[in-house]
Amino acid sequence: MHATPPTLPAVVRTGAAPMHGRLRLHVLASGSKGNCAIVESGQGLVMIDNGLSRKETRARMRELGLDEQLVRGVVVTHEHGDHTKGLGVWLRAFPAPLYASRGTLAARAATRDLAANEFDPGDQLELAGMRITAFSTSHDVENPVGLLIEGQNDAIGFMTDTGVMPAEAGRLLRGARILALESNHDPALLRHGPYPLSLQDRIASAQGHLSNEQSAEAARQLVTGATEQLVAMHISQENNRPSLAVRALAAGLDAELIDQLGTAAVRTRADGSTLSIRPAGQNRPLTVA
Ligand SMILES: [Zn+2]
Ligand SMILES: [Zn+2]
């Protein structure tokens, strides 16, 4: 057992293959100004969403040691511009199969003229040695999805842009080693923030975004002894703070804050294993291994 909470592992910056069988999650950007994440297996990369410029995507991939030629596919969670506005330019520069739900493809001008593989929630994709299962989320668009990404002996749960945690997510994501969960807003900051009332209501609705408290409740259901990493995603810059998101998750999971700013927390279990909690950012990429 550790006498003191260990520090979080350093950001991985090499392009070396992950430890055997393990997956990595790279969050290039997360938030309402642009989203892009990459999952890495020993056999390649899969991009999730692209709401960044090509230049920004490349710069952040390079910073994390990721090779754009190794992207085996791009999976889109839903049609909103912060998840899709970079897709067309990116795919013309670095062609790769595009996967999106039927509703996403029909709705979005940015994806309409791209050759794409349609899927429906519940479908499974096989990409770069990973099995990706899409499940329905609750958001104000047609057919939005979250994802379970499985490797040989590893799993990443990925869920953003949902007003509630769907029951299916509870079943699929429970016990994933890495959990990337939306912690969008602090309800008080949202209500006293700059957004018009109608937008506040949309965000707080069952088809909006998970608040810090809702995220903590979801995490309580999803985290098991097998979960090592919890990443707070899609944190609003107007209606939230990374420290508030981490504090809410830490409080829900009996984890201890490990820095003065409250932007990281860890829980050390009786068997010595740890659960680390940290925020993904809009402006700085993050690797979770
Ligand atoms: Zn979004
Ligand atoms: Zn959205």
Short mmCIF file of C-alpha atoms and ligand atoms in Angstrom, two decimals:
data_model
loop_
_atom_site.label_atom_id
_atom_site.label_comp_id
_atom_site.label_asym_id
_atom_site.label_seq_id
_atom_site.Cartn_x
_atom_site.Cartn_y
_atom_site.Cartn_z
CA MET A 1 0.00 0.00 0.00
CA HIS A 2 1.23 3.51 -0.76
CA ALA A 3 1.84 5.71 2.25
CA THR A 4 1.25 8.84 0.20
CA PRO A 5 -0.77 9.32 -2.96
CA PRO A 6 1.51 8.84 -5.99
CA THR A 7 1.82 11.61 -8.52
CA LEU A 8 0.06 11.17 -11.84
CA PRO A 9 2.08 9.51 -14.59
CA ALA A 10 3.85 11.98 -16.85
CA VAL A 11 2.39 12.71 -20.25
CA VAL A 12 3.63 10.14 -22.76
CA ARG A 13 5.35 11.90 -25.65
CA THR A 14 6.84 9.07 -27.67
CA GLY A 15 5.30 7.33 -30.62
CA ALA A 16 6.48 3.98 -29.28
CA ALA A 17 3.92 1.19 -29.28
CA PRO A 18 1.83 1.04 -26.12
CA MET A 19 2.53 -1.57 -23.49
CA HIS A 20 1.35 -4.92 -24.80
CA GLY A 21 -2.38 -5.02 -25.26
CA ARG A 22 -2.94 -1.65 -23.66
CA LEU A 23 -4.73 1.29 -25.21
CA ARG A 24 -3.96 4.95 -24.90
CA LEU A 25 -6.32 7.88 -25.05
CA HIS A 26 -5.02 11.15 -26.44
CA VAL A 27 -7.33 14.13 -26.02
CA LEU A 28 -6.14 16.77 -28.46
CA ALA A 29 -8.87 19.18 -27.41
CA SER A 30 -12.10 18.98 -25.43
CA GLY A 31 -14.72 21.70 -25.01
CA SER A 32 -17.27 23.76 -26.89
CA LYS A 33 -14.64 25.45 -29.10
CA GLY A 34 -13.44 22.20 -30.66
CA ASN A 35 -13.11 18.50 -29.93
CA CYS A 36 -10.73 15.84 -31.14
CA ALA A 37 -9.48 12.67 -29.45
CA ILE A 38 -7.36 9.76 -30.62
CA VAL A 39 -7.27 6.21 -29.31
CA GLU A 40 -4.09 4.26 -29.90
CA SER A 41 -3.54 0.53 -30.02
CA GLY A 42 -0.38 -1.30 -31.08
CA GLN A 43 -1.87 -1.41 -34.58
CA GLY A 44 -2.70 2.21 -35.26
CA LEU A 45 -4.84 5.18 -34.35
CA VAL A 46 -8.54 5.96 -34.47
CA MET A 47 -9.65 9.58 -34.38
CA ILE A 48 -12.85 10.54 -32.56
CA ASP A 49 -14.40 13.76 -33.91
CA ASN A 50 -12.52 16.66 -35.43
CA GLY A 51 -13.58 20.18 -34.61
CA LEU A 52 -10.09 21.66 -34.98
CA SER A 53 -8.20 23.16 -37.89
CA ARG A 54 -5.84 20.86 -39.74
CA LYS A 55 -2.91 22.93 -38.53
CA GLU A 56 -3.98 22.66 -34.90
CA THR A 57 -4.69 18.95 -35.21
CA ARG A 58 -1.25 18.31 -36.69
CA ALA A 59 0.52 20.47 -34.13
CA ARG A 60 -1.14 18.70 -31.23
CA MET A 61 -0.56 15.25 -32.70
CA ARG A 62 3.10 16.10 -33.18
CA GLU A 63 3.33 17.33 -29.61
CA LEU A 64 2.10 13.92 -28.45
CA GLY A 65 4.30 11.99 -30.88
CA LEU A 66 1.41 10.77 -33.03
CA ASP A 67 1.79 10.12 -36.77
CA GLU A 68 -1.19 11.23 -38.90
CA GLN A 69 -0.38 8.46 -41.40
CA LEU A 70 -1.34 5.90 -38.75
CA VAL A 71 -4.96 7.06 -38.46
CA ARG A 72 -7.01 4.03 -39.60
CA GLY A 73 -10.41 5.64 -39.29
CA VAL A 74 -12.34 8.64 -37.99
CA VAL A 75 -15.47 8.10 -35.88
CA VAL A 76 -17.91 10.96 -35.33
CA THR A 77 -20.08 11.17 -32.21
CA HIS A 78 -22.61 13.73 -33.50
CA GLU A 79 -23.18 16.57 -35.92
CA HIS A 80 -22.38 19.66 -33.82
CA GLY A 81 -19.74 21.91 -35.34
CA ASP A 82 -17.37 21.65 -32.36
CA HIS A 83 -17.06 17.94 -33.31
CA THR A 84 -17.23 18.09 -37.11
CA LYS A 85 -15.99 21.39 -38.50
CA GLY A 86 -12.46 20.11 -39.14
CA LEU A 87 -13.43 16.80 -40.74
CA GLY A 88 -13.56 17.79 -44.39
CA VAL A 89 -10.21 19.55 -44.49
CA TRP A 90 -8.56 16.86 -42.39
CA LEU A 91 -9.79 13.94 -44.48
CA ARG A 92 -8.80 15.57 -47.74
CA ALA A 93 -5.26 15.96 -46.40
CA PHE A 94 -5.11 12.58 -44.66
CA PRO A 95 -7.66 10.22 -46.21
CA ALA A 96 -9.09 7.60 -43.86
CA PRO A 97 -12.46 5.86 -43.62
CA LEU A 98 -15.09 8.02 -41.93
CA TYR A 99 -17.72 6.45 -39.67
CA ALA A 100 -20.81 8.29 -38.50
CA SER A 101 -24.38 7.51 -37.55
CA ARG A 102 -27.11 7.87 -40.13
CA GLY A 103 -28.54 10.94 -38.42
CA THR A 104 -25.15 12.62 -38.16
CA LEU A 105 -24.44 12.18 -41.86
CA ALA A 106 -27.84 13.46 -42.94
CA ALA A 107 -27.73 16.52 -40.75
CA ARG A 108 -24.36 18.01 -41.23
CA ALA A 109 -23.19 19.93 -44.26
CA ALA A 110 -19.59 19.39 -43.18
CA THR A 111 -19.95 15.62 -43.59
CA ARG A 112 -22.57 15.42 -46.33
CA ASP A 113 -20.12 15.36 -49.23
CA LEU A 114 -17.65 13.01 -47.53
CA ALA A 115 -17.65 9.32 -48.35
CA ALA A 116 -18.72 7.74 -45.10
CA ASN A 117 -19.63 4.44 -43.53
CA GLU A 118 -22.97 4.65 -41.75
CA PHE A 119 -23.57 2.93 -38.48
CA ASP A 120 -26.41 2.79 -36.02
CA PRO A 121 -26.18 2.85 -32.24
CA GLY A 122 -25.48 -0.71 -31.12
CA ASP A 123 -23.23 -1.43 -34.08
CA GLN A 124 -19.62 -2.50 -33.63
CA LEU A 125 -16.67 -1.33 -35.73
CA GLU A 126 -13.30 -3.09 -36.02
CA LEU A 127 -10.48 -0.60 -36.52
CA ALA A 128 -6.73 -0.78 -35.80
CA GLY A 129 -7.17 -3.94 -33.76
CA MET A 130 -9.85 -2.30 -31.62
CA ARG A 131 -13.54 -3.11 -31.33
CA ILE A 132 -15.64 0.04 -31.06
CA THR A 133 -19.23 -0.17 -29.85
CA ALA A 134 -21.49 2.84 -30.35
CA PHE A 135 -24.35 3.54 -27.96
CA SER A 136 -27.01 6.25 -28.01
CA THR A 137 -26.50 9.38 -25.94
CA SER A 138 -29.12 12.01 -25.04
CA HIS A 139 -28.38 15.22 -26.92
CA ASP A 140 -30.37 17.66 -29.07
CA VAL A 141 -29.37 16.11 -32.42
CA GLU A 142 -30.25 13.05 -34.51
CA ASN A 143 -28.58 9.81 -33.42
CA PRO A 144 -25.70 11.02 -31.22
CA VAL A 145 -23.41 8.33 -29.81
CA GLY A 146 -20.87 7.57 -27.13
CA LEU A 147 -18.27 4.86 -27.58
CA LEU A 148 -16.79 1.85 -25.86
CA ILE A 149 -13.35 1.09 -27.32
CA GLU A 150 -11.95 -2.33 -26.52
CA GLY A 151 -8.49 -3.78 -27.08
CA GLN A 152 -7.31 -7.28 -26.25
CA ASN A 153 -7.47 -6.83 -22.50
CA ASP A 154 -8.30 -3.21 -22.15
CA ALA A 155 -11.21 -0.81 -22.51
CA ILE A 156 -11.85 2.91 -22.82
CA GLY A 157 -15.27 4.41 -22.18
CA PHE A 158 -15.94 7.68 -23.99
CA MET A 159 -19.06 9.74 -23.34
CA THR A 160 -19.54 13.45 -23.96
CA ASP A 161 -22.43 15.68 -25.08
CA THR A 162 -25.24 13.95 -23.23
CA GLY A 163 -27.84 15.40 -20.90
CA VAL A 164 -28.20 12.21 -18.88
CA MET A 165 -26.27 8.98 -18.67
CA PRO A 166 -28.17 6.44 -20.78
CA ALA A 167 -28.80 3.05 -19.18
CA GLU A 168 -26.87 1.43 -22.02
CA ALA A 169 -23.79 3.44 -21.09
CA GLY A 170 -24.09 2.19 -17.54
CA ARG A 171 -24.00 -1.36 -18.83
CA LEU A 172 -21.26 -0.93 -21.44
CA LEU A 173 -18.80 1.42 -19.77
CA ARG A 174 -18.80 0.06 -16.24
CA GLY A 175 -15.33 -1.09 -15.25
CA ALA A 176 -13.49 0.36 -18.26
CA ARG A 177 -9.84 1.01 -17.35
CA ILE A 178 -9.98 4.52 -18.79
CA LEU A 179 -13.17 6.57 -18.53
CA ALA A 180 -13.54 9.86 -20.41
CA LEU A 181 -16.72 11.44 -19.06
CA GLU A 182 -18.31 14.77 -19.74
CA SER A 183 -18.24 17.25 -16.82
CA ASN A 184 -19.63 20.20 -18.69
CA HIS A 185 -20.86 22.75 -16.22
CA ASP A 186 -21.30 23.86 -12.67
CA PRO A 187 -25.04 24.56 -12.33
CA ALA A 188 -24.55 27.77 -10.32
CA LEU A 189 -21.96 29.15 -12.75
CA LEU A 190 -24.26 28.26 -15.64
CA ARG A 191 -27.18 30.15 -14.09
CA HIS A 192 -25.09 33.20 -13.23
CA GLY A 193 -22.99 33.07 -16.39
CA PRO A 194 -23.12 34.99 -19.67
CA TYR A 195 -25.38 32.65 -21.65
CA PRO A 196 -28.99 33.65 -22.48
CA LEU A 197 -31.64 31.81 -20.50
CA SER A 198 -32.75 29.69 -23.45
CA LEU A 199 -29.20 28.39 -23.94
CA GLN A 200 -28.81 27.80 -20.20
CA ASP A 201 -31.99 25.73 -20.29
CA ARG A 202 -30.79 23.74 -23.29
CA ILE A 203 -27.45 22.93 -21.65
CA ALA A 204 -29.10 21.88 -18.38
CA SER A 205 -31.79 19.79 -20.11
CA ALA A 206 -31.89 16.01 -20.54
CA GLN A 207 -30.73 16.59 -24.14
CA GLY A 208 -27.91 18.95 -23.13
CA HIS A 209 -24.70 18.31 -21.23
CA LEU A 210 -23.78 16.56 -17.98
CA SER A 211 -23.11 18.85 -15.03
CA ASN A 212 -20.24 18.17 -12.63
CA GLU A 213 -22.63 16.53 -10.17
CA GLN A 214 -24.27 14.40 -12.85
CA SER A 215 -20.83 13.36 -14.02
CA ALA A 216 -19.84 12.41 -10.49
CA GLU A 217 -23.00 10.34 -10.15
CA ALA A 218 -22.27 8.64 -13.48
CA ALA A 219 -18.69 8.00 -12.37
CA ARG A 220 -19.92 6.41 -9.15
CA GLN A 221 -21.85 3.92 -11.27
CA LEU A 222 -19.12 3.29 -13.83
CA VAL A 223 -15.90 3.18 -11.82
CA THR A 224 -14.88 -0.21 -10.47
CA GLY A 225 -11.64 -1.57 -9.04
CA ALA A 226 -10.50 -2.00 -12.66
CA THR A 227 -10.76 1.71 -13.44
CA GLU A 228 -7.40 3.49 -13.34
CA GLN A 229 -8.02 6.76 -15.14
CA LEU A 230 -10.95 9.14 -15.11
CA VAL A 231 -10.81 12.17 -17.41
CA ALA A 232 -13.25 15.08 -17.07
CA MET A 233 -14.26 16.04 -20.62
CA HIS A 234 -15.95 18.95 -22.42
CA ILE A 235 -15.45 21.34 -19.50
CA SER A 236 -17.12 24.66 -20.28
CA GLN A 237 -14.80 27.65 -20.21
CA GLU A 238 -17.71 29.97 -19.37
CA ASN A 239 -19.72 27.84 -16.97
CA ASN A 240 -17.17 25.68 -15.21
CA ARG A 241 -13.59 25.39 -13.93
CA PRO A 242 -11.37 22.32 -14.22
CA SER A 243 -10.90 22.40 -10.46
CA LEU A 244 -14.67 22.34 -9.86
CA ALA A 245 -15.09 19.34 -12.17
CA VAL A 246 -12.24 17.45 -10.52
CA ARG A 247 -13.45 18.33 -7.02
CA ALA A 248 -16.94 17.04 -7.78
CA LEU A 249 -15.59 13.78 -9.21
CA ALA A 250 -13.14 13.38 -6.33
CA ALA A 251 -15.89 13.96 -3.77
CA GLY A 252 -18.09 11.38 -5.46
CA LEU A 253 -15.34 8.78 -5.54
CA ASP A 254 -13.56 9.41 -2.21
CA ALA A 255 -10.43 10.57 -4.01
CA GLU A 256 -7.94 13.07 -2.62
CA LEU A 257 -6.87 16.23 -4.37
CA ILE A 258 -3.13 16.09 -5.01
CA ASP A 259 -2.33 19.69 -5.89
CA GLN A 260 -3.16 23.08 -4.44
CA LEU A 261 -5.21 24.09 -7.46
CA GLY A 262 -7.41 21.04 -7.19
CA THR A 263 -6.87 20.03 -10.81
CA ALA A 264 -5.93 16.42 -10.14
CA ALA A 265 -7.01 13.81 -7.64
CA VAL A 266 -6.13 10.26 -6.84
CA ARG A 267 -7.63 7.45 -4.84
CA THR A 268 -5.38 4.69 -3.62
CA ARG A 269 -7.23 1.46 -3.02
CA ALA A 270 -6.54 -1.10 -0.32
CA ASP A 271 -4.78 -3.32 -2.88
CA GLY A 272 -2.42 -0.50 -3.86
CA SER A 273 -4.05 0.19 -7.22
CA THR A 274 -4.96 3.77 -8.00
CA LEU A 275 -7.68 5.77 -9.65
CA SER A 276 -6.41 9.07 -11.09
CA ILE A 277 -8.76 11.93 -11.92
CA ARG A 278 -7.78 14.82 -14.17
CA PRO A 279 -9.35 17.29 -16.57
CA ALA A 280 -8.98 17.40 -20.35
CA GLY A 281 -8.54 20.91 -21.71
CA GLN A 282 -9.52 23.04 -24.64
CA ASN A 283 -6.04 24.37 -25.21
CA ARG A 284 -3.60 21.69 -24.07
CA PRO A 285 -3.49 18.10 -25.33
CA LEU A 286 -3.38 15.24 -22.86
CA THR A 287 -2.32 11.61 -23.08
CA VAL A 288 -3.80 9.05 -20.73
CA ALA A 289 -2.00 5.71 -20.74
ZN ZN B 1 -19.72 19.36 -28.02
ZN ZN B 2 -22.92 18.63 -28.98
#
